Amino acid sequence: MAEPSTPPPDGSPASPAALDISRGDELEKYTLRGARQILQLLQDLITHRGLITAHTGGGHSFMTAVLKVDEERARVVLDPSPDPQANRRALAAPRLTCITQLDGIRIQFPLVGLSEGQDKGRPAFIAPLPTEMLRLQRREFYRLQVPLAHALSCLLRAEDLARKPVEVSARVIDIGAGGVAVMVPAGAAEFVIGGVLPACRLALPDGDPIELDLEVRNLNRQTQRNGTEQLRVGLRFAALPRTADTRIQRYIFKTERELNAKARGGI
């Protein structure tokens, strides 16, 4: 296994928990697509021995590291997990979402076409070089995928198709300093991109619900396995009470550390 990098002095984990980063149009300027830039960033990860959290889907992930960048064959070599089951999930996954941190900057990139191989006579994973890498420094773009066990909810005050006021209790699926994404039953309310939902109530574990205004930024209709339709609604914090930002950041940091502790301990 690769030697892990030294944790930051504040005690935070060297590798961040899974984040759902939305609003691709806003993040375009943070996305690297040039081959030279991608190769250099991957090489930096090798130099700094950075740990990577590789997410295989279904809430599963494992810790890995970049062992080698093969520029001639346009591929990257990764350290496999000591857990055979985690390796089987990785090989069966259509893609790995790799999350790491380098010099305080979050980095995310997808890998597809993972296969088994060897590096210096030892088992390894091999994948084609990523075609893009996201390099984020601005905290407001980070998104923490909320664990199902936390059951975060947000009461949305909106209107139905007849333009009558309606309250919708929505499950929070991700949260960041700039906003949240929620899931609601399709047809529960009429959402318009750019519209502001006033006096909504976000429930966090550490106190009373936060009353805030939310702006609708994106909508995505999704069909669940049972055939029902859900609407994923991306919402920006349009107005936050003075202490709300601190509470949200505290929740994100605490949850990230809990998830990383579980990943490292195999819990």
Short mmCIF file of C-alpha atoms in Angstrom, two decimals:
data_model
loop_
_atom_site.label_atom_id
_atom_site.label_comp_id
_atom_site.label_asym_id
_atom_site.label_seq_id
_atom_site.Cartn_x
_atom_site.Cartn_y
_atom_site.Cartn_z
CA MET A 1 0.00 0.00 0.00
CA ALA A 2 1.11 3.55 -0.66
CA GLU A 3 2.42 5.55 2.27
CA PRO A 4 -0.26 8.09 3.27
CA SER A 5 0.42 11.77 3.33
CA THR A 6 0.73 13.55 6.65
CA PRO A 7 -2.62 14.81 7.99
CA PRO A 8 -3.06 18.55 8.24
CA PRO A 9 -2.06 20.14 11.56
CA ASP A 10 -5.67 20.83 12.51
CA GLY A 11 -6.28 17.10 12.69
CA SER A 12 -8.65 16.98 9.74
CA PRO A 13 -8.43 13.86 7.58
CA ALA A 14 -5.97 13.83 4.71
CA SER A 15 -8.67 12.65 2.30
CA PRO A 16 -12.12 14.27 2.27
CA ALA A 17 -15.46 12.52 2.37
CA ALA A 18 -17.56 12.15 -0.75
CA LEU A 19 -18.90 15.43 -2.05
CA ASP A 20 -21.58 15.95 -4.64
CA ILE A 21 -20.43 18.97 -6.65
CA SER A 22 -23.27 20.51 -8.64
CA ARG A 23 -23.73 23.58 -10.83
CA GLY A 24 -21.38 22.52 -13.63
CA ASP A 25 -21.75 25.87 -15.42
CA GLU A 26 -20.32 27.73 -12.42
CA LEU A 27 -17.49 25.21 -12.06
CA GLU A 28 -16.35 25.29 -15.68
CA LYS A 29 -13.40 27.56 -14.94
CA TYR A 30 -12.20 25.14 -12.25
CA THR A 31 -12.23 22.11 -14.60
CA LEU A 32 -8.95 20.99 -16.16
CA ARG A 33 -9.18 19.25 -19.54
CA GLY A 34 -5.71 19.81 -20.99
CA ALA A 35 -3.61 16.65 -21.10
CA ARG A 36 -0.52 18.47 -19.73
CA GLN A 37 -2.46 19.89 -16.78
CA ILE A 38 -4.04 16.54 -15.93
CA LEU A 39 -0.72 14.70 -16.10
CA GLN A 40 0.94 17.31 -13.88
CA LEU A 41 -1.82 17.18 -11.29
CA LEU A 42 -1.71 13.38 -11.14
CA GLN A 43 2.05 13.53 -10.76
CA ASP A 44 1.64 16.02 -7.91
CA LEU A 45 -0.61 13.49 -6.15
CA ILE A 46 2.16 10.89 -6.47
CA THR A 47 4.81 13.31 -5.20
CA HIS A 48 2.74 14.26 -2.16
CA ARG A 49 1.61 10.66 -1.56
CA GLY A 50 -1.96 11.89 -1.33
CA LEU A 51 -4.66 9.51 -0.19
CA ILE A 52 -7.72 9.27 -2.45
CA THR A 53 -11.23 8.22 -1.53
CA ALA A 54 -12.56 6.22 -4.49
CA HIS A 55 -16.35 5.96 -4.53
CA THR A 56 -17.83 2.96 -6.34
CA GLY A 57 -21.51 3.83 -5.89
CA GLY A 58 -24.15 2.60 -3.49
CA GLY A 59 -22.45 4.36 -0.59
CA HIS A 60 -19.28 2.24 -0.93
CA SER A 61 -15.74 3.61 -1.12
CA PHE A 62 -12.16 2.60 -0.43
CA MET A 63 -8.86 4.38 0.15
CA THR A 64 -6.29 4.34 -2.64
CA ALA A 65 -3.41 6.34 -4.13
CA VAL A 66 -1.92 7.04 -7.54
CA LEU A 67 1.13 4.80 -7.99
CA LYS A 68 2.14 5.70 -11.52
CA VAL A 69 1.15 7.78 -14.53
CA ASP A 70 1.88 6.00 -17.81
CA GLU A 71 1.89 8.85 -20.32
CA GLU A 72 2.87 6.67 -23.28
CA ARG A 73 -0.11 4.33 -22.78
CA ALA A 74 -2.36 7.13 -21.48
CA ARG A 75 -3.24 5.33 -18.29
CA VAL A 76 -3.02 5.71 -14.53
CA VAL A 77 -2.06 3.00 -12.02
CA LEU A 78 -3.76 2.90 -8.62
CA ASP A 79 -3.25 1.04 -5.37
CA PRO A 80 -6.00 -1.59 -4.79
CA SER A 81 -7.78 -2.07 -1.49
CA PRO A 82 -6.68 -4.79 0.95
CA ASP A 83 -10.38 -5.76 1.05
CA PRO A 84 -11.21 -8.19 -1.80
CA GLN A 85 -14.88 -7.25 -1.68
CA ALA A 86 -14.07 -3.57 -2.15
CA ASN A 87 -11.90 -4.49 -5.15
CA ARG A 88 -14.71 -6.51 -6.71
CA ARG A 89 -17.08 -3.57 -6.31
CA ALA A 90 -14.51 -1.27 -7.90
CA LEU A 91 -14.03 -3.51 -10.93
CA ALA A 92 -17.80 -3.91 -11.39
CA ALA A 93 -18.54 -0.18 -11.06
CA PRO A 94 -19.13 1.75 -14.29
CA ARG A 95 -16.92 4.51 -12.91
CA LEU A 96 -14.91 5.52 -9.87
CA THR A 97 -15.37 9.00 -8.46
CA CYS A 98 -12.03 9.92 -6.92
CA ILE A 99 -11.90 12.62 -4.23
CA THR A 100 -8.75 13.95 -2.62
CA GLN A 101 -7.11 17.08 -1.26
CA LEU A 102 -3.82 18.70 -2.23
CA ASP A 103 -2.44 21.78 -0.48
CA GLY A 104 -5.88 22.56 0.93
CA ILE A 105 -7.56 22.31 -2.49
CA ARG A 106 -10.24 19.72 -3.22
CA ILE A 107 -9.70 17.61 -6.32
CA GLN A 108 -12.28 15.35 -7.97
CA PHE A 109 -11.99 13.23 -11.10
CA PRO A 110 -13.78 10.23 -12.65
CA LEU A 111 -12.11 7.02 -13.81
CA VAL A 112 -13.81 4.59 -16.19
CA GLY A 113 -12.71 1.26 -17.61
CA LEU A 114 -10.92 0.06 -14.46
CA SER A 115 -9.07 -3.24 -14.83
CA GLU A 116 -6.72 -5.44 -12.84
CA GLY A 117 -2.99 -5.31 -13.46
CA GLN A 118 0.38 -5.27 -11.76
CA ASP A 119 2.93 -2.67 -10.74
CA LYS A 120 6.43 -3.90 -9.85
CA GLY A 121 5.07 -7.39 -9.39
CA ARG A 122 2.27 -6.32 -7.05
CA PRO A 123 -1.50 -6.18 -7.74
CA ALA A 124 -2.73 -2.83 -9.03
CA PHE A 125 -5.67 -1.16 -10.70
CA ILE A 126 -5.22 0.35 -14.17
CA ALA A 127 -7.52 2.87 -15.85
CA PRO A 128 -7.35 5.24 -18.81
CA LEU A 129 -6.24 8.75 -17.87
CA PRO A 130 -9.15 10.95 -16.79
CA THR A 131 -10.31 13.40 -19.45
CA GLU A 132 -11.10 16.09 -16.89
CA MET A 133 -10.26 16.97 -13.29
CA LEU A 134 -12.02 19.43 -11.03
CA ARG A 135 -9.72 21.56 -8.88
CA LEU A 136 -11.70 23.49 -6.28
CA GLN A 137 -10.48 26.02 -3.77
CA ARG A 138 -13.68 27.89 -3.04
CA ARG A 139 -15.56 26.36 -0.13
CA GLU A 140 -19.01 27.48 -1.30
CA PHE A 141 -18.91 24.99 -4.17
CA TYR A 142 -18.28 21.95 -1.97
CA ARG A 143 -21.13 19.53 -1.54
CA LEU A 144 -21.34 16.94 1.21
CA GLN A 145 -23.49 13.94 0.42
CA VAL A 146 -25.74 13.62 3.47
CA PRO A 147 -25.76 10.10 4.99
CA LEU A 148 -29.21 8.51 4.90
CA ALA A 149 -28.97 7.84 8.63
CA HIS A 150 -28.89 11.59 9.32
CA ALA A 151 -32.33 12.07 7.74
CA LEU A 152 -31.84 15.80 7.17
CA SER A 153 -34.99 17.55 6.01
CA CYS A 154 -36.03 20.97 4.77
CA LEU A 155 -39.54 22.38 4.83
CA LEU A 156 -40.12 24.20 1.55
CA ARG A 157 -42.78 26.89 1.22
CA ALA A 158 -43.81 26.92 -2.43
CA GLU A 159 -46.90 26.93 -4.64
CA ASP A 160 -48.77 24.09 -6.33
CA LEU A 161 -49.88 23.98 -9.96
CA ALA A 162 -52.90 26.10 -9.08
CA ARG A 163 -50.57 28.71 -7.53
CA LYS A 164 -51.88 28.01 -4.06
CA PRO A 165 -49.42 28.01 -1.12
CA VAL A 166 -48.13 24.56 -0.20
CA GLU A 167 -45.58 23.22 2.28
CA VAL A 168 -43.37 20.33 1.19
CA SER A 169 -41.14 18.33 3.53
CA ALA A 170 -38.08 17.48 1.43
CA ARG A 171 -35.18 15.13 2.13
CA VAL A 172 -31.79 16.88 1.97
CA ILE A 173 -29.38 14.81 -0.15
CA ASP A 174 -26.42 17.17 -0.17
CA ILE A 175 -25.39 20.38 1.53
CA GLY A 176 -22.65 22.99 1.16
CA ALA A 177 -21.91 26.49 2.33
CA GLY A 178 -23.74 27.87 -0.72
CA GLY A 179 -26.88 25.76 -0.76
CA VAL A 180 -28.58 22.37 -0.62
CA ALA A 181 -30.09 19.79 -2.94
CA VAL A 182 -33.31 18.07 -1.95
CA MET A 183 -35.54 15.29 -3.25
CA VAL A 184 -39.31 15.73 -3.43
CA PRO A 185 -42.10 13.70 -5.05
CA ALA A 186 -42.71 14.81 -8.63
CA GLY A 187 -45.74 17.12 -8.72
CA ALA A 188 -45.55 18.02 -5.02
CA ALA A 189 -45.09 21.69 -5.93
CA GLU A 190 -44.37 23.96 -8.87
CA PHE A 191 -40.70 24.96 -8.89
CA VAL A 192 -39.35 27.60 -11.27
CA ILE A 193 -35.62 28.11 -11.85
CA GLY A 194 -34.73 31.52 -10.45
CA GLY A 195 -37.74 31.58 -8.14
CA VAL A 196 -37.23 32.27 -4.43
CA LEU A 197 -38.90 30.18 -1.74
CA PRO A 198 -39.31 32.36 1.37
CA ALA A 199 -39.19 31.34 5.03
CA CYS A 200 -38.12 27.72 4.48
CA ARG A 201 -36.91 25.70 7.46
CA LEU A 202 -33.70 23.62 7.33
CA ALA A 203 -33.41 21.05 10.14
CA LEU A 204 -29.87 20.31 11.38
CA PRO A 205 -29.03 17.88 14.22
CA ASP A 206 -27.57 20.50 16.58
CA GLY A 207 -30.48 22.78 17.37
CA ASP A 208 -33.66 24.41 16.17
CA PRO A 209 -34.46 24.54 12.44
CA ILE A 210 -32.90 27.41 10.50
CA GLU A 211 -35.37 29.72 8.76
CA LEU A 212 -34.01 30.89 5.42
CA ASP A 213 -34.89 31.90 1.86
CA LEU A 214 -33.92 29.52 -0.94
CA GLU A 215 -33.48 30.23 -4.65
CA VAL A 216 -34.22 27.43 -7.13
CA ARG A 217 -31.10 26.90 -9.27
CA ASN A 218 -31.64 23.57 -11.06
CA LEU A 219 -34.22 20.80 -11.47
CA ASN A 220 -33.69 17.17 -12.41
CA ARG A 221 -36.46 14.56 -12.66
CA GLN A 222 -35.34 11.06 -11.63
CA THR A 223 -37.07 7.67 -11.83
CA GLN A 224 -36.55 5.45 -8.79
CA ARG A 225 -36.11 1.68 -8.87
CA ASN A 226 -39.74 1.17 -7.90
CA GLY A 227 -40.87 3.25 -10.87
CA THR A 228 -41.90 6.37 -8.94
CA GLU A 229 -40.62 9.76 -10.05
CA GLN A 230 -38.72 12.13 -7.78
CA LEU A 231 -37.55 15.66 -8.43
CA ARG A 232 -34.05 16.71 -7.42
CA VAL A 233 -34.08 20.42 -6.66
CA GLY A 234 -30.85 22.40 -6.33
CA LEU A 235 -31.31 25.40 -4.03
CA ARG A 236 -29.05 28.35 -3.23
CA PHE A 237 -29.08 30.08 0.15
CA ALA A 238 -30.62 33.42 -0.80
CA ALA A 239 -30.68 34.76 2.76
CA LEU A 240 -29.07 33.16 5.83
CA PRO A 241 -29.43 34.23 9.48
CA ARG A 242 -26.19 35.48 11.01
CA THR A 243 -25.27 32.27 12.87
CA ALA A 244 -26.60 29.82 10.28
CA ASP A 245 -23.41 29.70 8.19
CA THR A 246 -21.37 28.62 11.22
CA ARG A 247 -23.84 25.85 12.04
CA ILE A 248 -23.83 24.55 8.48
CA GLN A 249 -20.03 24.54 8.27
CA ARG A 250 -19.80 22.80 11.65
CA TYR A 251 -22.20 20.08 10.48
CA ILE A 252 -20.21 19.55 7.25
CA PHE A 253 -16.83 19.31 9.02
CA LYS A 254 -18.16 16.95 11.70
CA THR A 255 -19.83 14.66 9.18
CA GLU A 256 -16.76 14.58 6.91
CA ARG A 257 -14.61 13.45 9.83
CA GLU A 258 -17.12 10.78 10.88
CA LEU A 259 -17.31 9.37 7.37
CA ASN A 260 -13.55 9.33 6.96
CA ALA A 261 -13.11 7.61 10.33
CA LYS A 262 -15.52 4.90 9.22
CA ALA A 263 -13.77 4.53 5.84
CA ARG A 264 -10.37 4.21 7.46
CA GLY A 265 -11.62 1.80 10.10
CA GLY A 266 -13.60 -0.31 7.65
CA ILE A 267 -16.78 0.22 9.69
#
